[in-house]
mmCIF file of C-alpha atoms and ligand atoms in Angstrom:
data_model
loop_
_atom_site.group_PDB
_atom_site.id
_atom_site.type_symbol
_atom_site.label_atom_id
_atom_site.label_comp_id
_atom_site.label_asym_id
_atom_site.label_seq_id
_atom_site.Cartn_x
_atom_site.Cartn_y
_atom_site.Cartn_z
ATOM 1 C CA UNK A 1 56.677 68.917 74.984
ATOM 2 C CA UNK A 2 60.244 67.727 75.440
ATOM 3 C CA UNK A 3 62.886 68.209 72.773
ATOM 4 C CA UNK A 4 66.429 67.049 72.062
ATOM 5 C CA UNK A 5 67.981 69.131 69.360
ATOM 6 C CA UNK A 6 71.346 69.768 67.675
ATOM 7 C CA UNK A 7 72.767 71.270 64.483
ATOM 8 C CA UNK A 8 75.805 70.015 62.565
ATOM 9 C CA UNK A 9 77.707 71.046 59.447
ATOM 10 C CA UNK A 10 79.568 68.716 57.071
ATOM 11 C CA UNK A 11 81.313 69.167 53.761
ATOM 12 C CA UNK A 12 81.185 67.252 50.490
ATOM 13 C CA UNK A 13 84.237 65.279 49.371
ATOM 14 C CA UNK A 14 85.754 64.260 46.052
ATOM 15 C CA UNK A 15 87.096 60.726 45.744
ATOM 16 C CA UNK A 16 90.640 60.492 44.332
ATOM 17 C CA UNK A 17 90.275 56.723 44.244
ATOM 18 C CA UNK A 18 86.647 55.722 44.068
ATOM 19 C CA UNK A 19 84.211 53.739 46.161
ATOM 20 C CA UNK A 20 82.220 51.803 43.575
ATOM 21 C CA UNK A 21 80.434 48.541 44.401
ATOM 22 C CA UNK A 22 79.688 46.963 47.766
ATOM 23 C CA UNK A 23 80.427 43.617 49.333
ATOM 24 C CA UNK A 24 77.263 44.217 51.390
ATOM 25 C CA UNK A 25 74.662 46.489 49.805
ATOM 26 C CA UNK A 26 72.509 46.905 52.914
ATOM 27 C CA UNK A 27 75.417 47.905 55.172
ATOM 28 C CA UNK A 28 77.274 49.838 52.433
ATOM 29 C CA UNK A 29 80.480 47.850 52.898
ATOM 30 C CA UNK A 30 82.682 49.078 50.027
ATOM 31 C CA UNK A 31 84.279 46.553 47.663
ATOM 32 C CA UNK A 32 87.541 48.541 47.862
ATOM 33 C CA UNK A 33 89.308 51.196 49.911
ATOM 34 C CA UNK A 34 88.970 54.780 48.663
ATOM 35 C CA UNK A 35 90.789 58.056 49.315
ATOM 36 C CA UNK A 36 89.130 61.478 49.180
ATOM 37 C CA UNK A 37 89.582 65.190 49.707
ATOM 38 C CA UNK A 38 86.990 67.025 51.822
ATOM 39 C CA UNK A 39 85.799 70.162 50.017
ATOM 40 C CA UNK A 40 85.375 73.709 51.280
ATOM 41 C CA UNK A 41 82.956 75.486 50.737
ATOM 42 C CA UNK A 42 80.458 72.747 49.708
ATOM 43 C CA UNK A 43 78.556 72.435 52.967
ATOM 44 C CA UNK A 44 75.347 70.922 54.357
ATOM 45 C CA UNK A 45 73.860 72.337 57.562
ATOM 46 C CA UNK A 46 71.402 70.029 59.314
ATOM 47 C CA UNK A 47 69.251 70.491 62.415
ATOM 48 C CA UNK A 48 67.657 67.458 64.055
ATOM 49 C CA UNK A 49 65.052 67.811 66.765
ATOM 50 C CA UNK A 50 63.738 64.644 68.456
ATOM 51 C CA UNK A 51 60.415 65.590 70.072
ATOM 52 C CA UNK A 52 58.029 63.895 72.458
ATOM 53 C CA UNK A 53 54.961 65.311 70.643
ATOM 54 C CA UNK A 54 55.579 64.316 67.003
ATOM 55 C CA UNK A 55 53.465 61.543 65.469
ATOM 56 C CA UNK A 56 55.844 61.155 62.520
ATOM 57 C CA UNK A 57 59.206 62.372 61.244
ATOM 58 C CA UNK A 58 59.137 65.724 59.418
ATOM 59 C CA UNK A 59 61.886 66.127 56.845
ATOM 60 C CA UNK A 60 62.714 69.300 54.920
ATOM 61 C CA UNK A 61 65.679 69.374 52.515
ATOM 62 C CA UNK A 62 66.562 72.691 50.907
ATOM 63 C CA UNK A 63 63.198 74.131 51.947
ATOM 64 C CA UNK A 64 61.118 71.319 50.448
ATOM 65 C CA UNK A 65 59.752 67.884 51.302
ATOM 66 C CA UNK A 66 62.194 65.469 49.600
ATOM 67 C CA UNK A 67 61.125 62.756 47.141
ATOM 68 C CA UNK A 68 59.952 59.646 48.985
ATOM 69 C CA UNK A 69 63.089 57.466 48.437
ATOM 70 C CA UNK A 70 65.227 60.223 50.000
ATOM 71 C CA UNK A 71 62.773 60.727 52.882
ATOM 72 C CA UNK A 72 62.799 56.965 53.468
ATOM 73 C CA UNK A 73 66.620 56.932 53.640
ATOM 74 C CA UNK A 74 66.588 59.763 56.177
ATOM 75 C CA UNK A 75 63.901 58.000 58.231
ATOM 76 C CA UNK A 76 65.952 54.800 58.281
ATOM 77 C CA UNK A 77 68.917 56.811 59.524
ATOM 78 C CA UNK A 78 66.792 58.327 62.298
ATOM 79 C CA UNK A 79 65.677 54.771 63.169
ATOM 80 C CA UNK A 80 69.328 53.743 63.559
ATOM 81 C CA UNK A 81 69.827 56.495 66.112
ATOM 82 C CA UNK A 82 66.529 55.807 67.857
ATOM 83 C CA UNK A 83 67.796 52.229 68.209
ATOM 84 C CA UNK A 84 71.176 53.369 69.540
ATOM 85 C CA UNK A 85 69.712 55.689 72.171
ATOM 86 C CA UNK A 86 66.569 53.738 73.061
ATOM 87 C CA UNK A 87 64.145 56.560 72.260
ATOM 88 C CA UNK A 88 60.973 56.267 70.210
ATOM 89 C CA UNK A 89 60.570 60.027 69.650
ATOM 90 C CA UNK A 90 60.016 61.139 66.097
ATOM 91 C CA UNK A 91 62.155 63.939 64.727
ATOM 92 C CA UNK A 92 62.078 67.092 62.680
ATOM 93 C CA UNK A 93 64.998 67.342 60.222
ATOM 94 C CA UNK A 94 65.862 70.565 58.406
ATOM 95 C CA UNK A 95 68.801 70.443 56.040
ATOM 96 C CA UNK A 96 70.223 73.065 53.733
ATOM 97 C CA UNK A 97 72.982 72.644 51.103
ATOM 98 C CA UNK A 98 74.931 75.605 49.779
ATOM 99 C CA UNK A 99 75.527 73.723 46.506
ATOM 100 C CA UNK A 100 73.188 72.205 43.896
ATOM 101 C CA UNK A 101 72.006 68.646 44.631
ATOM 102 C CA UNK A 102 72.057 65.782 42.119
ATOM 103 C CA UNK A 103 74.859 67.079 39.907
ATOM 104 C CA UNK A 104 77.494 64.549 40.865
ATOM 105 C CA UNK A 105 79.022 66.505 43.733
ATOM 106 C CA UNK A 106 77.964 63.989 46.346
ATOM 107 C CA UNK A 107 75.295 65.806 48.327
ATOM 108 C CA UNK A 108 74.577 62.514 50.111
ATOM 109 C CA UNK A 109 78.102 62.513 51.597
ATOM 110 C CA UNK A 110 77.757 65.929 53.249
ATOM 111 C CA UNK A 111 74.091 65.245 54.043
ATOM 112 C CA UNK A 112 74.507 61.954 55.883
ATOM 113 C CA UNK A 113 77.675 63.109 57.667
ATOM 114 C CA UNK A 114 75.821 66.181 58.992
ATOM 115 C CA UNK A 115 72.725 64.126 59.856
ATOM 116 C CA UNK A 116 74.840 61.564 61.734
ATOM 117 C CA UNK A 117 76.615 64.199 63.793
ATOM 118 C CA UNK A 118 73.397 66.111 64.531
ATOM 119 C CA UNK A 119 71.573 62.921 65.624
ATOM 120 C CA UNK A 120 74.447 61.844 67.880
ATOM 121 C CA UNK A 121 74.691 65.311 69.452
ATOM 122 C CA UNK A 122 70.930 65.711 69.906
ATOM 123 C CA UNK A 123 70.671 62.335 71.647
ATOM 124 C CA UNK A 124 73.862 63.013 73.656
ATOM 125 C CA UNK A 125 75.553 59.866 72.406
ATOM 126 C CA UNK A 126 79.230 60.300 73.075
ATOM 127 C CA UNK A 127 80.568 58.567 69.941
ATOM 128 C CA UNK A 128 84.230 58.679 68.845
ATOM 129 C CA UNK A 129 84.834 59.793 65.215
ATOM 130 C CA UNK A 130 85.345 56.233 63.931
ATOM 131 C CA UNK A 131 81.894 55.297 65.236
ATOM 132 C CA UNK A 132 80.424 58.454 63.697
ATOM 133 C CA UNK A 133 82.107 57.470 60.428
ATOM 134 C CA UNK A 134 80.601 53.992 60.638
ATOM 135 C CA UNK A 135 77.062 55.287 61.216
ATOM 136 C CA UNK A 136 77.488 57.911 58.482
ATOM 137 C CA UNK A 137 78.513 55.079 56.105
ATOM 138 C CA UNK A 138 75.246 53.289 56.883
ATOM 139 C CA UNK A 139 73.450 56.352 55.449
ATOM 140 C CA UNK A 140 75.759 56.760 52.427
ATOM 141 C CA UNK A 141 79.123 55.107 51.827
ATOM 142 C CA UNK A 142 80.954 58.282 50.875
ATOM 143 C CA UNK A 143 79.527 60.088 53.945
ATOM 144 C CA UNK A 144 81.904 58.031 56.113
ATOM 145 C CA UNK A 145 84.743 60.135 54.638
ATOM 146 C CA UNK A 146 83.031 63.515 55.175
ATOM 147 C CA UNK A 147 83.255 63.079 58.972
ATOM 148 C CA UNK A 148 86.932 64.031 58.560
ATOM 149 C CA UNK A 149 88.591 67.055 56.985
ATOM 150 C CA UNK A 150 91.448 67.068 54.479
ATOM 151 C CA UNK A 151 92.694 63.824 52.895
ATOM 152 C CA UNK A 152 90.755 60.770 54.088
ATOM 153 C CA UNK A 153 90.971 56.977 53.660
ATOM 154 C CA UNK A 154 87.833 54.800 53.839
ATOM 155 C CA UNK A 155 88.578 51.206 54.774
ATOM 156 C CA UNK A 156 86.691 48.114 53.789
ATOM 157 C CA UNK A 157 86.147 45.001 55.936
ATOM 158 C CA UNK A 158 83.510 44.259 58.548
ATOM 159 C CA UNK A 159 80.845 46.727 59.712
ATOM 160 C CA UNK A 160 83.212 47.862 62.514
ATOM 161 C CA UNK A 161 86.282 48.028 60.245
ATOM 162 C CA UNK A 162 84.794 49.843 57.248
ATOM 163 C CA UNK A 163 85.300 53.349 58.667
ATOM 164 C CA UNK A 164 87.274 56.356 57.508
ATOM 165 C CA UNK A 165 90.480 57.724 58.991
ATOM 166 C CA UNK A 166 92.311 60.977 58.255
ATOM 167 C CA UNK A 167 95.564 60.754 56.281
ATOM 168 C CA UNK A 168 96.463 64.464 56.267
ATOM 169 C CA UNK A 169 94.630 67.506 57.588
ATOM 170 C CA UNK A 170 93.294 70.217 55.247
ATOM 171 C CA UNK A 171 96.406 72.369 55.760
ATOM 172 C CA UNK A 172 98.756 69.648 54.537
ATOM 173 C CA UNK A 173 98.527 70.532 50.864
ATOM 174 C CA UNK A 174 96.465 73.165 49.083
ATOM 175 C CA UNK A 175 95.022 71.211 46.155
ATOM 176 C CA UNK A 176 92.123 73.002 44.454
ATOM 177 C CA UNK A 177 89.145 71.246 42.891
ATOM 178 C CA UNK A 178 87.481 73.313 40.160
ATOM 179 C CA UNK A 179 84.184 71.635 39.403
ATOM 180 C CA UNK A 180 83.022 72.206 35.835
ATOM 181 C CA UNK A 181 79.218 71.986 36.119
ATOM 182 C CA UNK A 182 77.856 70.658 32.817
ATOM 183 C CA UNK A 183 74.333 69.743 33.851
ATOM 184 C CA UNK A 184 72.091 70.548 36.786
ATOM 185 C CA UNK A 185 69.453 67.899 36.148
ATOM 186 C CA UNK A 186 69.070 65.020 38.603
ATOM 187 C CA UNK A 187 71.011 61.934 37.579
ATOM 188 C CA UNK A 188 68.774 59.196 36.220
ATOM 189 C CA UNK A 189 70.407 56.343 38.112
ATOM 190 C CA UNK A 190 71.361 57.097 41.731
ATOM 191 C CA UNK A 191 74.730 55.776 42.940
ATOM 192 C CA UNK A 192 73.060 53.299 45.277
ATOM 193 C CA UNK A 193 71.589 51.497 42.236
ATOM 194 C CA UNK A 194 74.889 51.829 40.367
ATOM 195 C CA UNK A 195 76.803 50.155 43.219
ATOM 196 C CA UNK A 196 74.489 47.153 42.916
ATOM 197 C CA UNK A 197 75.329 46.823 39.227
ATOM 198 C CA UNK A 198 79.113 47.057 39.597
ATOM 199 C CA UNK A 199 79.686 43.307 39.913
ATOM 200 C CA UNK A 200 77.859 42.668 36.609
ATOM 201 C CA UNK A 201 80.798 44.262 34.767
ATOM 202 C CA UNK A 202 83.636 41.880 33.819
ATOM 203 C CA UNK A 203 86.007 44.743 34.691
ATOM 204 C CA UNK A 204 84.850 45.186 38.297
ATOM 205 C CA UNK A 205 87.019 42.413 39.741
ATOM 206 C CA UNK A 206 90.004 43.626 37.699
ATOM 207 C CA UNK A 207 89.584 47.170 39.031
ATOM 208 C CA UNK A 208 89.194 46.013 42.640
ATOM 209 C CA UNK A 209 92.392 43.946 42.266
ATOM 210 C CA UNK A 210 94.310 47.047 41.120
ATOM 211 C CA UNK A 211 93.148 49.317 43.920
ATOM 212 C CA UNK A 212 95.563 48.369 46.762
ATOM 213 C CA UNK A 213 98.586 49.230 44.597
ATOM 214 C CA UNK A 214 96.925 52.415 43.334
ATOM 215 C CA UNK A 215 96.097 53.511 46.882
ATOM 216 C CA UNK A 216 99.687 52.813 47.940
ATOM 217 C CA UNK A 217 100.939 55.070 45.152
ATOM 218 C CA UNK A 218 98.310 57.706 45.876
ATOM 219 C CA UNK A 219 99.351 57.813 49.543
ATOM 220 C CA UNK A 220 102.953 58.313 48.426
ATOM 221 C CA UNK A 221 101.841 61.145 46.116
ATOM 222 C CA UNK A 222 99.950 62.826 48.960
ATOM 223 C CA UNK A 223 102.893 62.445 51.347
ATOM 224 C CA UNK A 224 105.234 63.953 48.704
ATOM 225 C CA UNK A 225 102.699 66.635 47.615
ATOM 226 C CA UNK A 226 103.214 65.473 44.022
ATOM 227 C CA UNK A 227 100.275 66.534 41.803
ATOM 228 C CA UNK A 228 101.528 64.710 38.694
ATOM 229 C CA UNK A 229 101.652 61.428 40.635
ATOM 230 C CA UNK A 230 98.257 62.123 42.220
ATOM 231 C CA UNK A 231 96.824 62.867 38.782
ATOM 232 C CA UNK A 232 98.081 59.642 37.250
ATOM 233 C CA UNK A 233 96.182 57.623 39.857
ATOM 234 C CA UNK A 234 93.077 59.821 40.086
ATOM 235 C CA UNK A 235 92.538 59.893 36.308
ATOM 236 C CA UNK A 236 93.227 56.205 35.914
ATOM 237 C CA UNK A 237 90.773 55.188 38.616
ATOM 238 C CA UNK A 238 88.077 57.590 37.400
ATOM 239 C CA UNK A 239 88.381 56.023 33.939
ATOM 240 C CA UNK A 240 88.433 52.501 35.384
ATOM 241 C CA UNK A 241 85.302 53.206 37.450
ATOM 242 C CA UNK A 242 83.490 54.639 34.426
ATOM 243 C CA UNK A 243 84.604 51.627 32.376
ATOM 244 C CA UNK A 244 82.946 49.430 35.023
ATOM 245 C CA UNK A 245 79.805 51.602 34.915
ATOM 246 C CA UNK A 246 79.635 51.548 31.106
ATOM 247 C CA UNK A 247 80.054 47.773 30.957
ATOM 248 C CA UNK A 248 77.579 46.970 33.759
ATOM 249 C CA UNK A 249 74.267 45.288 32.981
ATOM 250 C CA UNK A 250 72.295 47.383 32.324
ATOM 251 C CA UNK A 251 74.955 49.793 31.140
ATOM 252 C CA UNK A 252 75.445 53.085 32.956
ATOM 253 C CA UNK A 253 76.771 56.084 31.051
ATOM 254 C CA UNK A 254 77.009 59.162 33.262
ATOM 255 C CA UNK A 255 79.063 61.226 30.794
ATOM 256 C CA UNK A 256 77.709 63.817 28.394
ATOM 257 C CA UNK A 257 79.531 64.772 25.176
ATOM 258 C CA UNK A 258 80.611 67.928 27.057
ATOM 259 C CA UNK A 259 82.410 65.783 29.662
ATOM 260 C CA UNK A 260 85.058 64.868 27.068
ATOM 261 C CA UNK A 261 85.540 68.514 26.060
ATOM 262 C CA UNK A 262 86.722 69.275 29.613
ATOM 263 C CA UNK A 263 88.921 66.150 29.688
ATOM 264 C CA UNK A 264 90.529 67.441 26.470
ATOM 265 C CA UNK A 265 91.088 70.869 28.035
ATOM 266 C CA UNK A 266 92.843 69.292 31.022
ATOM 267 C CA UNK A 267 95.124 67.262 28.732
ATOM 268 C CA UNK A 268 95.906 70.442 26.800
ATOM 269 C CA UNK A 269 96.843 72.329 29.969
ATOM 270 C CA UNK A 270 99.134 69.521 30.978
ATOM 271 C CA UNK A 271 100.865 69.652 27.596
ATOM 272 C CA UNK A 272 101.409 73.370 28.200
ATOM 273 C CA UNK A 273 103.133 72.573 31.493
ATOM 274 C CA UNK A 274 100.206 73.476 33.787
ATOM 275 C CA UNK A 275 99.778 71.030 36.677
ATOM 276 C CA UNK A 276 96.203 69.748 36.369
ATOM 277 C CA UNK A 277 94.312 66.458 36.321
ATOM 278 C CA UNK A 278 90.667 65.398 36.263
ATOM 279 C CA UNK A 279 88.322 63.076 38.041
ATOM 280 C CA UNK A 280 84.620 62.342 37.435
ATOM 281 C CA UNK A 281 82.073 60.969 39.943
ATOM 282 C CA UNK A 282 78.679 59.414 39.205
ATOM 283 C CA UNK A 283 77.610 62.294 36.972
ATOM 284 C CA UNK A 284 78.754 64.244 33.909
ATOM 285 C CA UNK A 285 80.640 67.022 35.726
ATOM 286 C CA UNK A 286 84.416 67.113 35.635
ATOM 287 C CA UNK A 287 86.501 67.934 38.710
ATOM 288 C CA UNK A 288 89.763 69.613 37.715
ATOM 289 C CA UNK A 289 92.417 69.267 40.403
ATOM 290 C CA UNK A 290 95.207 71.814 40.375
ATOM 291 C CA UNK A 291 97.515 73.996 42.480
ATOM 292 C CA UNK A 292 96.717 77.534 43.721
ATOM 293 C CA UNK A 293 98.891 79.338 41.143
ATOM 294 C CA UNK A 294 96.939 77.806 38.233
ATOM 295 C CA UNK A 295 93.428 78.473 39.565
ATOM 296 C CA UNK A 296 92.794 81.786 37.712
ATOM 297 C CA UNK A 297 93.906 80.436 34.294
ATOM 298 C CA UNK A 298 92.023 77.146 34.641
ATOM 299 C CA UNK A 299 88.887 78.866 35.926
ATOM 300 C CA UNK A 300 88.989 81.258 32.948
ATOM 301 C CA UNK A 301 89.604 78.367 30.539
ATOM 302 C CA UNK A 302 86.655 76.393 31.936
ATOM 303 C CA UNK A 303 84.394 79.453 31.819
ATOM 304 C CA UNK A 304 85.363 79.946 28.157
ATOM 305 C CA UNK A 305 84.129 76.428 27.337
ATOM 306 C CA UNK A 306 80.553 76.981 26.053
ATOM 307 C CA UNK A 307 79.466 73.619 27.529
ATOM 308 C CA UNK A 308 80.405 74.677 31.075
ATOM 309 C CA UNK A 309 77.449 76.210 32.956
ATOM 310 C CA UNK A 310 79.315 77.101 36.127
ATOM 311 C CA UNK A 311 82.644 76.583 37.862
ATOM 312 C CA UNK A 312 82.706 75.833 41.613
ATOM 313 C CA UNK A 313 86.103 76.587 43.128
ATOM 314 C CA UNK A 314 86.857 74.314 46.107
ATOM 315 C CA UNK A 315 89.845 73.791 48.377
ATOM 316 C CA UNK A 316 90.606 71.364 51.222
ATOM 317 C CA UNK A 317 87.894 71.571 53.888
ATOM 318 C CA UNK A 318 87.600 70.846 57.597
ATOM 319 C CA UNK A 319 85.936 67.974 59.445
ATOM 320 C CA UNK A 320 82.213 67.820 60.158
ATOM 321 C CA UNK A 321 81.264 69.550 63.377
ATOM 322 C CA UNK A 322 78.398 70.372 65.707
ATOM 323 C CA UNK A 323 77.487 74.044 65.441
ATOM 324 C CA UNK A 324 75.583 76.297 67.788
ATOM 325 C CA UNK A 325 73.977 78.829 65.452
ATOM 326 C CA UNK A 326 70.183 78.583 65.195
ATOM 327 C CA UNK A 327 68.891 77.129 61.925
ATOM 328 C CA UNK A 328 65.256 76.697 60.978
HETATM 329 C C1 DP6 B 401 81.082 57.784 42.354
HETATM 330 O O1 DP6 B 401 78.310 57.252 48.630
HETATM 331 O O2 DP6 B 401 76.868 58.244 46.821
HETATM 332 O O3 DP6 B 401 80.910 59.310 44.173
HETATM 333 O O4 DP6 B 401 76.409 54.728 49.611
HETATM 334 O O5 DP6 B 401 74.694 54.438 47.839
HETATM 335 O O6 DP6 B 401 74.958 56.655 48.976
HETATM 336 P P1 DP6 B 401 75.626 55.384 48.522
HETATM 337 O O7 DP6 B 401 76.649 55.824 47.396
HETATM 338 P P2 DP6 B 401 77.631 57.072 47.346
HETATM 339 O O8 DP6 B 401 78.663 56.578 46.228
HETATM 340 C C2 DP6 B 401 79.723 57.371 45.844
HETATM 341 C C3 DP6 B 401 80.149 57.035 44.476
HETATM 342 C C4 DP6 B 401 81.181 57.952 43.852
HETATM 343 C C5 DP6 B 401 82.610 57.581 44.266
HETATM 344 C C6 DP6 B 401 83.048 58.006 45.636
HETATM 345 O O9 DP6 B 401 82.599 59.048 46.159
HETATM 346 O O10 DP6 B 401 83.931 57.312 46.170
#
């Protein structure tokens, strides 16, 4: 038996301006540019082993065989890499998250970034990061951003152009993301189906038209380390994206009543002079962005909200990387 094997780690990311809707659904070409923050410690560790003796791919996610749509997505990703390297060997994939899946904290971003890196390393493909970002995007759009650490911009354009690039490393600015977990159940409509619906909303085109100016202002806010300016953009785009979701056909409502209770808390903190803002991905959970000095008070305030099941405290994280520790 011959084997080609590698392990890689990648982190989740939170979008400050969102990727929502594609110009090409199959290739995951985003309708607009998005900017994210890579999150420590939300990590996926993935081992890929291409083997001469396997009759089919064997996929284990968090200790279990995944549901068939997820397994199919992973298999298609392995096929991409088999195509790139010219091998026909099937693979074993073992992947472990240190955070709960399906609660709107983008497990697919960390997952496909780690899978991409592990496949490339196992098959000894010497790919530059922008190529890794492109292949990660083919697995999941937001995964293109998780190849990089810190503050990251995902471009749109052609298949070659729609890759992520780093804006600032993780040490540039210590913004914390306190994730108020309001539900742990799997979301009913996965983002990939939501992206397909985006263009059915009359607000989609209006949002996409606003994004270049919003990204320009967000980049200024990041360069100036200005949380109030960042918050204005992040909140506005989260609300615009959810307005698109809610007005799609069929309508998509990811919020729970509890979502608004956290939004209200954040507005209250701001009135009290505490620097904080919120953003919400394709799920009910609220991400509260703040500065280090406010973390204890905001964490305590979120924990005191009876609707909040858990609070995950995240800070800027590093790029995806190949790791050497054994993992089975
Ligand atoms: C709301 O990257 O999860 O989190 O490419 O179909 O896997 P697929 O979608 P995905 O979409 C992310 C949607 C979002 C916003 C964002 O992360 O930019």
